[in-house]
Coordinates of C-alpha atoms in Angstrom, one line a residue:
X1 CA 248.2 29.2 -12.8
X2 CA 247.1 32.5 -14.4
X3 CA 250.3 33.0 -16.2
X4 CA 250.1 33.6 -20.0
X5 CA 251.0 30.8 -22.3
X6 CA 254.6 30.8 -23.5
X7 CA 256.2 31.6 -20.1
X8 CA 259.5 29.8 -19.7
X9 CA 259.7 26.3 -18.1
X10 CA 261.1 27.4 -14.7
X11 CA 261.5 23.9 -13.4
X12 CA 263.7 22.8 -16.3
X13 CA 265.7 26.0 -15.8
X14 CA 266.8 24.8 -12.4
X15 CA 270.4 23.6 -12.1
X16 CA 271.1 19.9 -12.4
X17 CA 272.0 19.4 -8.8
X18 CA 268.6 20.6 -7.7
X19 CA 266.8 18.5 -10.3
X20 CA 268.7 15.4 -9.1
X21 CA 267.5 16.2 -5.6
X22 CA 263.9 16.3 -6.9
X23 CA 264.3 13.0 -8.8
X24 CA 265.7 11.5 -5.6
X25 CA 262.1 11.5 -4.2
X26 CA 261.0 9.0 -6.8
X27 CA 260.9 5.4 -5.5
X28 CA 262.9 3.8 -8.4
X29 CA 265.2 4.9 -11.1
X30 CA 262.9 3.5 -13.8
X31 CA 260.4 6.1 -12.7
X32 CA 263.0 8.8 -13.0
X33 CA 263.9 7.6 -16.5
X34 CA 260.4 8.4 -17.7
X35 CA 261.2 12.1 -17.3
X36 CA 263.3 11.8 -20.4
X37 CA 260.2 12.3 -22.5
X38 CA 259.5 15.7 -21.1
X39 CA 262.0 17.6 -23.3
X40 CA 265.6 17.6 -24.5
X41 CA 266.6 19.2 -21.3
X42 CA 265.3 16.2 -19.3
X43 CA 266.7 13.6 -21.7
X44 CA 269.9 13.1 -19.8
X45 CA 269.2 14.6 -16.4
X46 CA 268.0 11.3 -14.8
X47 CA 271.1 9.4 -15.9
X48 CA 273.3 11.5 -13.6
X49 CA 271.1 11.5 -10.5
X50 CA 273.1 11.1 -7.3
X51 CA 270.9 8.4 -5.8
X52 CA 269.9 5.4 -7.8
X53 CA 267.4 2.6 -6.9
X54 CA 267.3 -0.2 -9.5
X55 CA 264.8 -3.1 -9.2
X56 CA 263.9 -5.9 -11.5
X57 CA 260.4 -5.8 -10.0
X58 CA 258.6 -2.5 -10.7
X59 CA 255.2 -1.1 -9.6
X60 CA 252.5 -1.0 -12.2
X61 CA 249.4 1.1 -12.6
X62 CA 246.4 0.1 -10.5
X63 CA 246.0 -0.7 -6.9
X64 CA 249.0 -0.3 -4.6
X65 CA 251.1 -3.4 -4.2
X66 CA 250.7 -4.8 -7.7
X67 CA 254.1 -5.4 -9.2
X68 CA 255.4 -6.9 -12.4
X69 CA 258.7 -8.7 -13.2
X70 CA 260.9 -7.4 -15.9
X71 CA 261.4 -9.7 -18.9
X72 CA 264.7 -11.7 -19.0
X73 CA 267.5 -9.6 -20.3
X74 CA 265.7 -6.3 -20.2
X75 CA 266.7 -5.3 -16.6
X76 CA 270.3 -6.3 -17.1
X77 CA 270.5 -4.3 -20.3
X78 CA 268.9 -1.3 -18.7
X79 CA 271.5 -1.3 -15.9
X80 CA 274.4 -1.8 -18.3
X81 CA 273.3 1.1 -20.5
X82 CA 272.9 3.3 -17.4
X83 CA 276.3 2.6 -16.0
X84 CA 277.9 3.0 -19.5
X85 CA 276.3 6.4 -19.9
X86 CA 277.5 7.5 -16.5
X87 CA 281.0 6.5 -17.1
X88 CA 283.3 7.4 -14.2
X89 CA 280.8 9.8 -12.7
X90 CA 280.4 9.3 -8.9
X91 CA 277.2 8.0 -7.3
X92 CA 275.8 9.2 -4.0
X93 CA 274.0 5.9 -3.1
X94 CA 273.1 2.9 -5.2
X95 CA 270.4 0.3 -4.3
X96 CA 269.9 -2.8 -6.5
X97 CA 267.0 -5.2 -5.7
X98 CA 267.0 -8.5 -7.5
X99 CA 264.0 -10.8 -7.0
X100 CA 263.9 -12.7 -10.4
X101 CA 266.9 -14.8 -11.0
X102 CA 265.9 -15.3 -14.6
X103 CA 266.4 -11.6 -15.3
X104 CA 270.0 -11.3 -14.1
X105 CA 272.8 -13.8 -14.5
X106 CA 275.3 -14.0 -11.5
X107 CA 278.2 -12.7 -13.6
X108 CA 276.3 -9.5 -14.2
X109 CA 275.7 -9.0 -10.5
X110 CA 279.5 -9.4 -9.9
X111 CA 280.2 -6.7 -12.6
X112 CA 277.7 -4.3 -10.9
X113 CA 279.2 -4.9 -7.5
X114 CA 282.7 -4.1 -8.8
X115 CA 281.3 -0.9 -10.5
X116 CA 279.3 0.1 -7.4
X117 CA 282.0 -0.2 -4.7
X118 CA 284.4 1.8 -6.9
X119 CA 281.9 4.6 -7.8
X120 CA 279.3 4.9 -5.0
X121 CA 280.4 7.5 -2.5
X122 CA 277.9 7.0 0.3
X123 CA 276.2 3.6 0.2
X124 CA 275.7 0.5 -1.9
X125 CA 272.8 -1.9 -1.1
X126 CA 272.1 -4.9 -3.3
X127 CA 269.2 -7.0 -2.3
X128 CA 269.5 -10.5 -3.8
X129 CA 266.5 -12.7 -3.2
X130 CA 266.9 -15.7 -5.6
X131 CA 270.6 -16.1 -6.3
X132 CA 271.4 -18.7 -3.6
X133 CA 273.8 -20.6 -5.9
X134 CA 275.7 -17.5 -6.9
X135 CA 279.1 -16.3 -5.7
X136 CA 279.4 -12.6 -5.0
X137 CA 283.0 -11.3 -4.9
X138 CA 284.1 -7.9 -3.6
X139 CA 286.8 -6.4 -5.7
X140 CA 290.3 -5.8 -4.3
X141 CA 289.5 -2.1 -3.6
X142 CA 286.6 0.2 -3.2
X143 CA 285.8 3.9 -2.5
X144 CA 282.2 3.6 -1.0
X145 CA 281.6 4.6 2.6
X146 CA 278.8 2.1 3.2
X147 CA 278.2 -1.4 1.9
X148 CA 275.0 -3.3 2.7
X149 CA 274.6 -6.8 1.2
X150 CA 271.3 -8.7 1.5
X151 CA 272.5 -12.0 0.0
X152 CA 269.9 -14.6 1.1
X153 CA 272.3 -17.5 1.1
X154 CA 274.5 -16.4 -1.8
X155 CA 278.2 -17.1 -1.3
X156 CA 280.3 -14.0 -0.4
X157 CA 284.0 -14.0 -1.2
X158 CA 285.9 -11.2 0.5
X159 CA 289.4 -10.0 -0.7
X160 CA 292.3 -11.2 1.3
X161 CA 294.6 -8.6 3.0
X162 CA 297.5 -9.8 0.9
X163 CA 295.7 -9.2 -2.4
X164 CA 293.6 -6.2 -1.4
X165 CA 294.4 -2.5 -1.2
X166 CA 292.3 -1.0 1.6
X167 CA 288.7 0.0 1.6
X168 CA 289.9 3.3 3.1
X169 CA 286.6 5.1 3.0
X170 CA 284.4 2.2 4.3
X171 CA 282.8 3.1 7.6
X172 CA 279.8 0.7 7.5
X173 CA 279.5 -2.9 6.5
X174 CA 276.2 -4.7 6.8
X175 CA 275.9 -8.4 5.7
X176 CA 272.6 -10.2 5.7
X177 CA 272.4 -14.0 5.2
X178 CA 275.8 -14.4 3.6
X179 CA 277.4 -17.8 3.1
X180 CA 281.0 -16.8 3.9
X181 CA 283.7 -18.2 1.7
X182 CA 286.6 -18.7 4.0
X183 CA 284.4 -18.5 7.1
X184 CA 284.9 -16.2 10.0
X185 CA 288.7 -15.9 9.4
X186 CA 288.1 -14.2 6.0
X187 CA 285.6 -11.8 7.5
X188 CA 287.8 -11.0 10.5
X189 CA 290.9 -10.4 8.3
X190 CA 288.9 -8.2 5.9
X191 CA 287.3 -6.1 8.6
X192 CA 290.5 -5.8 10.7
X193 CA 293.1 -5.3 7.9
X194 CA 291.3 -3.8 4.9
X195 CA 288.9 -1.4 6.5
X196 CA 290.9 1.0 8.8
X197 CA 287.9 3.4 9.2
X198 CA 285.2 0.8 9.8
X199 CA 282.9 2.1 12.5
X200 CA 279.8 -0.2 12.1
X201 CA 279.8 -3.9 11.4
X202 CA 276.4 -5.6 11.3
X203 CA 276.2 -9.4 10.5
X204 CA 272.8 -11.1 10.3
X205 CA 272.1 -14.9 9.8
X206 CA 275.6 -15.8 8.6
X207 CA 276.5 -19.3 7.5
X208 CA 280.0 -20.8 8.1
X209 CA 280.9 -18.4 10.9
X210 CA 282.3 -20.7 13.7
X211 CA 284.7 -17.9 14.9
X212 CA 285.1 -14.2 14.5
X213 CA 288.3 -12.5 15.5
X214 CA 288.4 -8.7 15.2
X215 CA 291.1 -6.2 15.9
X216 CA 289.5 -2.9 14.9
X217 CA 290.6 0.4 16.3
X218 CA 287.9 2.5 14.7
X219 CA 285.0 0.1 15.3
X220 CA 282.1 1.7 17.3
X221 CA 279.2 -0.7 16.7
X222 CA 279.2 -4.5 16.4
X223 CA 276.0 -6.4 15.9
X224 CA 275.6 -10.1 15.4
X225 CA 272.2 -11.8 14.8
X226 CA 271.4 -15.5 14.5
X227 CA 274.9 -16.7 14.1
X228 CA 274.0 -20.2 15.1
X229 CA 277.3 -22.0 14.5
X230 CA 279.4 -19.3 16.3
X231 CA 281.7 -20.9 18.9
X232 CA 284.2 -18.1 19.5
X233 CA 283.9 -14.3 19.5
X234 CA 287.2 -12.5 20.1
X235 CA 287.0 -8.7 19.8
X236 CA 289.5 -6.0 20.7
X237 CA 288.1 -2.6 19.8
X238 CA 289.3 0.4 21.9
X239 CA 286.4 2.6 20.5
X240 CA 283.6 0.1 20.6
X241 CA 280.5 1.6 22.2
X242 CA 277.6 -0.7 21.2
X243 CA 277.8 -4.5 21.3
X244 CA 274.7 -6.6 20.2
X245 CA 274.8 -10.4 20.3
X246 CA 271.4 -11.7 19.4
X247 CA 270.6 -15.5 19.5
X248 CA 274.1 -16.6 18.6
X249 CA 276.1 -19.5 20.0
X250 CA 273.5 -22.1 19.3
X251 CA 275.1 -25.3 20.5
X252 CA 274.4 -28.2 18.1
X253 CA 276.2 -30.9 20.1
X254 CA 276.6 -31.9 23.7
X255 CA 279.0 -29.7 25.6
X256 CA 281.8 -31.1 27.8
X257 CA 283.9 -28.9 30.1
X258 CA 287.1 -30.7 29.0
X259 CA 286.3 -30.6 25.3
X260 CA 287.6 -27.4 23.7
X261 CA 285.8 -28.1 20.5
X262 CA 282.4 -27.7 22.1
X263 CA 283.2 -24.8 24.4
X264 CA 281.7 -21.4 23.5
X265 CA 283.3 -18.2 24.6
X266 CA 282.8 -14.5 24.0
X267 CA 285.9 -12.4 24.8
X268 CA 285.6 -8.6 24.3
X269 CA 288.1 -5.9 25.2
X270 CA 286.3 -2.6 24.8
X271 CA 287.1 0.1 27.5
X272 CA 284.6 2.6 26.0
X273 CA 281.7 0.2 25.9
X274 CA 278.4 2.0 26.6
X275 CA 275.5 -0.3 25.5
X276 CA 275.1 -4.1 25.3
X277 CA 272.2 -6.1 23.8
X278 CA 272.4 -9.9 24.4
X279 CA 269.6 -12.3 23.8
X280 CA 270.3 -15.9 24.4
X281 CA 269.8 -18.6 21.8
X282 CA 266.7 -20.7 22.6
X283 CA 267.2 -23.6 25.0
X284 CA 271.0 -22.8 25.3
X285 CA 273.1 -21.8 28.1
X286 CA 275.0 -18.5 27.4
X287 CA 278.6 -18.8 26.4
X288 CA 281.5 -18.1 28.7
X289 CA 281.6 -14.3 29.0
X290 CA 284.9 -12.5 29.3
X291 CA 284.0 -8.8 28.7
X292 CA 286.4 -6.0 29.7
X293 CA 284.9 -2.5 29.9
X294 CA 281.6 -3.2 31.8
X295 CA 282.2 -0.3 34.2
X296 CA 281.1 2.3 31.6
X297 CA 278.0 0.4 30.3
X298 CA 274.9 2.5 31.0
X299 CA 272.4 0.7 28.8
X300 CA 271.4 -3.0 28.5
X301 CA 268.8 -4.2 26.0
X302 CA 267.4 -7.4 24.5
X303 CA 268.0 -9.3 27.8
X304 CA 266.0 -12.4 28.5
X305 CA 265.2 -13.8 32.0
X306 CA 263.8 -17.3 32.1
X307 CA 261.5 -17.0 35.1
X308 CA 259.5 -19.4 37.3
X309 CA 257.8 -17.2 39.9
X310 CA 260.6 -15.4 41.7
X311 CA 263.2 -17.9 40.5
X312 CA 265.3 -17.6 37.3
X313 CA 267.4 -20.1 35.4
X314 CA 271.1 -19.4 35.3
X315 CA 271.4 -20.4 31.7
X316 CA 270.6 -16.8 30.7
X317 CA 273.2 -14.1 30.3
X318 CA 270.7 -11.4 31.4
X319 CA 271.3 -11.7 35.2
X320 CA 275.1 -12.0 34.7
X321 CA 275.2 -8.7 32.8
X322 CA 272.9 -6.9 35.3
X323 CA 275.2 -8.0 38.1
X324 CA 278.4 -7.1 36.4
X325 CA 277.5 -3.7 35.0
X326 CA 277.6 -1.4 38.1
X327 CA 276.8 1.8 36.1
X328 CA 273.8 0.6 34.1
X329 CA 270.8 3.0 34.2
X330 CA 268.5 1.9 31.4
X331 CA 267.4 -1.7 30.9
X332 CA 265.1 -3.4 28.5
X333 CA 264.4 -7.1 29.1
X334 CA 261.9 -9.9 28.5
X335 CA 260.5 -12.2 31.1
X336 CA 259.8 -15.6 29.7
X337 CA 259.2 -19.1 30.9
X338 CA 260.9 -22.3 29.7
X339 CA 260.9 -25.0 32.3
X340 CA 262.0 -28.6 32.1
X341 CA 258.5 -29.8 31.6
X342 CA 256.1 -27.7 29.5
X343 CA 258.6 -24.9 28.7
X344 CA 255.7 -22.6 28.7
X345 CA 254.0 -24.0 25.7
X346 CA 250.3 -25.0 25.7
X347 CA 249.7 -28.4 27.1
X348 CA 248.3 -29.8 23.8
X349 CA 251.4 -28.6 21.8
X350 CA 254.1 -31.1 21.2
X351 CA 257.6 -29.6 21.5
X352 CA 260.7 -31.6 20.4
X353 CA 263.6 -30.3 22.4
X354 CA 267.2 -30.6 21.3
X355 CA 269.1 -33.3 23.1
X356 CA 271.8 -30.8 24.2
X357 CA 269.4 -28.5 26.0
X358 CA 270.3 -27.9 29.6
X359 CA 267.7 -25.9 31.6
X360 CA 270.0 -24.5 34.1
X361 CA 269.7 -24.2 37.9
X362 CA 266.7 -22.4 39.5
X363 CA 268.0 -19.5 41.6
X364 CA 266.1 -17.0 43.7
X365 CA 266.4 -13.7 41.9
X366 CA 266.0 -11.6 45.1
X367 CA 267.5 -13.8 47.7
X368 CA 268.7 -12.3 51.0
X369 CA 272.0 -10.4 50.6
X370 CA 271.8 -10.0 46.8
X371 CA 273.2 -6.7 45.6
X372 CA 271.1 -4.2 43.5
X373 CA 271.3 -4.1 39.8
X374 CA 273.7 -1.2 39.3
X375 CA 272.0 2.1 39.3
X376 CA 269.0 1.1 37.2
X377 CA 266.6 4.1 36.8
X378 CA 264.6 3.1 33.7
X379 CA 263.2 -0.4 33.2
X380 CA 261.1 -1.7 30.3
X381 CA 259.8 -5.2 30.8
X382 CA 258.2 -7.3 28.1
X383 CA 256.2 -10.4 29.1
X384 CA 256.8 -12.9 26.3
X385 CA 253.6 -13.8 24.5
X386 CA 252.5 -17.4 25.3
X387 CA 255.7 -18.0 27.3
X388 CA 254.7 -16.5 30.6
X389 CA 252.4 -18.5 33.0
X390 CA 249.4 -17.1 34.7
X391 CA 249.7 -16.1 38.4
X392 CA 253.4 -15.6 38.2
X393 CA 253.3 -11.9 37.3
X394 CA 253.4 -10.4 40.8
X395 CA 256.0 -12.8 42.1
X396 CA 258.4 -12.3 39.1
X397 CA 258.0 -8.6 39.0
X398 CA 258.4 -8.3 42.8
X399 CA 261.7 -10.2 42.7
X400 CA 262.9 -8.0 39.9
X401 CA 261.9 -4.7 41.5
X402 CA 263.6 -5.7 44.7
X403 CA 266.9 -5.5 42.8
X404 CA 266.1 -2.0 41.4
X405 CA 265.6 0.3 44.4
X406 CA 266.7 3.4 42.4
X407 CA 264.0 3.0 39.7
X408 CA 262.4 6.2 38.5
X409 CA 260.5 4.9 35.3
X410 CA 258.8 1.5 34.8
X411 CA 257.1 0.2 31.7
X412 CA 255.5 -3.2 31.5
X413 CA 254.1 -4.7 28.3
X414 CA 251.9 -7.7 29.2
X415 CA 250.7 -10.1 26.6
X416 CA 248.7 -13.3 26.5
X417 CA 249.7 -15.9 29.2
X418 CA 250.5 -19.5 28.5
X419 CA 248.6 -22.4 29.9
X420 CA 251.6 -23.9 31.7
X421 CA 250.8 -25.2 35.2
X422 CA 254.3 -25.0 36.5
X423 CA 254.3 -24.5 40.3
X424 CA 257.0 -23.3 42.7
X425 CA 257.5 -22.7 46.4
X426 CA 256.4 -19.2 47.3
X427 CA 256.4 -19.7 51.1
X428 CA 257.9 -16.8 53.1
X429 CA 258.2 -14.6 50.0
X430 CA 256.3 -11.5 51.2
X431 CA 259.3 -9.1 51.4
X432 CA 258.8 -5.4 51.5
X433 CA 259.8 -3.4 48.4
X434 CA 261.0 0.2 48.6
X435 CA 260.9 2.2 45.4
X436 CA 261.5 5.7 46.8
X437 CA 262.2 7.3 43.5
X438 CA 259.6 5.7 41.2
X439 CA 257.7 8.5 39.4
X440 CA 256.3 7.1 36.1
X441 CA 254.6 3.8 35.5
X442 CA 253.0 2.4 32.3
X443 CA 251.3 -1.0 32.0
X444 CA 250.2 -1.9 28.5
X445 CA 248.0 -4.9 27.7
X446 CA 246.0 -4.4 30.8
X447 CA 243.0 -6.7 31.0
X448 CA 241.8 -6.2 34.5
X449 CA 242.8 -9.6 35.8
X450 CA 243.3 -10.0 39.5
X451 CA 247.1 -10.5 39.2
X452 CA 247.3 -7.2 37.3
X453 CA 245.4 -5.2 39.9
X454 CA 247.5 -6.9 42.5
X455 CA 250.6 -5.6 40.7
X456 CA 249.1 -2.0 40.7
X457 CA 248.5 -2.3 44.5
X458 CA 252.0 -3.5 45.0
X459 CA 253.5 -0.6 43.2
X460 CA 251.5 1.9 45.2
X461 CA 252.4 0.2 48.4
X462 CA 256.1 0.2 47.5
X463 CA 256.3 3.9 46.5
X464 CA 254.8 7.2 47.6
X465 CA 256.7 9.1 44.9
X466 CA 254.6 8.0 41.9
X467 CA 253.4 11.0 39.9
X468 CA 251.6 9.2 37.1
X469 CA 250.5 5.6 36.4
X470 CA 248.9 4.7 33.0
X471 CA 247.1 1.5 32.3
X472 CA 246.5 0.8 28.6
X473 CA 244.2 -2.0 27.4
X474 CA 245.0 -3.9 24.2
X475 CA 242.5 -1.8 22.4
X476 CA 244.3 1.4 23.4
X477 CA 247.7 0.1 22.6
X478 CA 246.8 -1.3 19.1
X479 CA 244.0 0.8 17.9
X480 CA 244.6 4.1 19.6
X481 CA 247.9 4.9 17.9
X482 CA 247.0 4.4 14.2
X483 CA 243.3 3.5 14.0
X484 CA 243.2 4.1 10.3
X485 CA 245.8 1.4 9.6
X486 CA 244.9 -1.4 12.0
X487 CA 241.9 -3.7 12.0
X488 CA 241.1 -6.2 14.7
X489 CA 241.1 -9.8 13.5
X490 CA 237.6 -11.3 14.0
X491 CA 239.1 -14.2 15.9
X492 CA 240.1 -11.9 18.8
X493 CA 238.0 -12.4 21.9
X494 CA 237.2 -9.1 23.6
X495 CA 237.5 -10.5 27.1
X496 CA 240.9 -12.1 26.4
X497 CA 242.4 -9.1 24.6
X498 CA 241.1 -6.3 26.7
X499 CA 239.1 -4.3 24.3
X500 CA 236.5 -3.9 27.0
X501 CA 237.2 -4.1 30.7
X502 CA 234.7 -5.3 33.3
X503 CA 233.1 -2.1 34.8
X504 CA 233.8 -3.6 38.3
X505 CA 237.6 -3.3 37.5
X506 CA 237.2 0.4 37.2
X507 CA 235.5 0.6 40.6
X508 CA 238.3 -1.6 42.1
X509 CA 240.9 0.7 40.6
X510 CA 239.3 3.7 42.3
X511 CA 240.0 2.1 45.6
X512 CA 243.7 1.6 44.8
X513 CA 245.9 4.6 45.3
X514 CA 249.1 5.7 46.8
X515 CA 249.7 5.5 50.6
X516 CA 249.4 9.3 50.9
X517 CA 245.9 9.2 49.4
X518 CA 246.7 12.2 47.2
X519 CA 245.7 11.5 43.6
X520 CA 242.9 10.4 41.5
X521 CA 242.0 8.1 38.6
X522 CA 240.9 9.4 35.2
X523 CA 239.1 6.4 33.6
X524 CA 238.3 6.5 29.9
X525 CA 236.7 3.1 29.3
X526 CA 235.8 3.8 25.7
X527 CA 239.4 4.7 24.9
X528 CA 240.8 1.9 27.0
X529 CA 243.0 4.3 29.0
X530 CA 243.2 4.4 32.8
X531 CA 245.4 7.2 34.2
X532 CA 246.2 7.9 37.9
X533 CA 247.7 11.3 38.5
X534 CA 249.2 12.6 41.7

């Protein structure tokens, strides 16, 4: 700062590659374009930046969050001029965000996509918010390694294997809300035949995807979200390691065992499979599962168990996976409650169920003679908000823990209970639980209710190996992590949401400890943290 006037501009003297790196920290290319006014040296630097972010809605001066829309024709002209000045120069990554359909005609979007997939080396991400009537067509060939299309209902036309040279560099394909022209067959043919190096395929909220058949040797991750009309998933992928099927196979008509058209099936051949996430579609029985390669699965996530006390409904795929993955060690699941009557919704709430919904048979989760769930060592349990009835906590958790005798780490996130009055037969259920390896326990959303302290007692009675147990109130969980960003809504009730716990609860906790009596509670009521340490 004390240098004499006239010293050289050392920043402008940096090589272009380094200046492009600096410009890459700017949020949008329009901001980078403003550097052209600095000097002749900067006039063309921004044009050849490696990473481009183009948006027809740009931030303006003033408070954060204020944005303005570009005038019709201006944004399209800006992008056309930019691509023309770049010529055939490669692009590291290109992101295009389109929010105002009046600014950009669909044919322009098609031109930009053709340019992008043939020039962007690393990734291409267009985000199209208001072009639901447009048809987006991928060109017959591309050189980009990653394509992410947020289409919001726009029609996507993929090149056919007969007309397309391969996307030889493509390793990642992410499609969000596409209306698939040609349905699942077009997508399966493109991914199987045109993308020999495809390692990750992520499809969210697709339309017109009744079936998906994949034969992909390089595929390592397959994720499907909210594919409601999916009836058949047929995957053969020798290198697949991660499979996620989230709320798919939503049956829209009554199913009949002898009717092939209504049968839903997931066939997967993946000998190297390591992780599965499978959340059922609401009110639907899981599809017929034919998965080869479960012996190597060590992690299960996004599972859902529909619980009524110690019973579960067999409509869920969660128990099936737990029973058929002998090597699973890490599990994340949700305990919810949808019964034939109230389904766990408040009594004054009217719920119109689909006619095809079948609740499934109630089965004792920990009946005599049931085998343990693989080799589960780490368990994270989420009690679904408003879907889990009061006074079912201990019974449901007990039945689950009975199937996990090798558990070393337990995390429970408890939320607000529903007002369902569903009852069940709990006679003769007091079975002894042995958790000889359990060392770490965390219960968040702790409110001090009797069923919660009963669960704490149960855990201490079941294990003498616990080293640390942490109880977090809602105040600790929400406000303790980032207090400068989160405010508590005024409608929250302190008693219901656990910002303050009855002092009598603290005294009761002091009387609950492990069977050996070695350990003590560190109670920080103001912070909402209760910690027991061996």
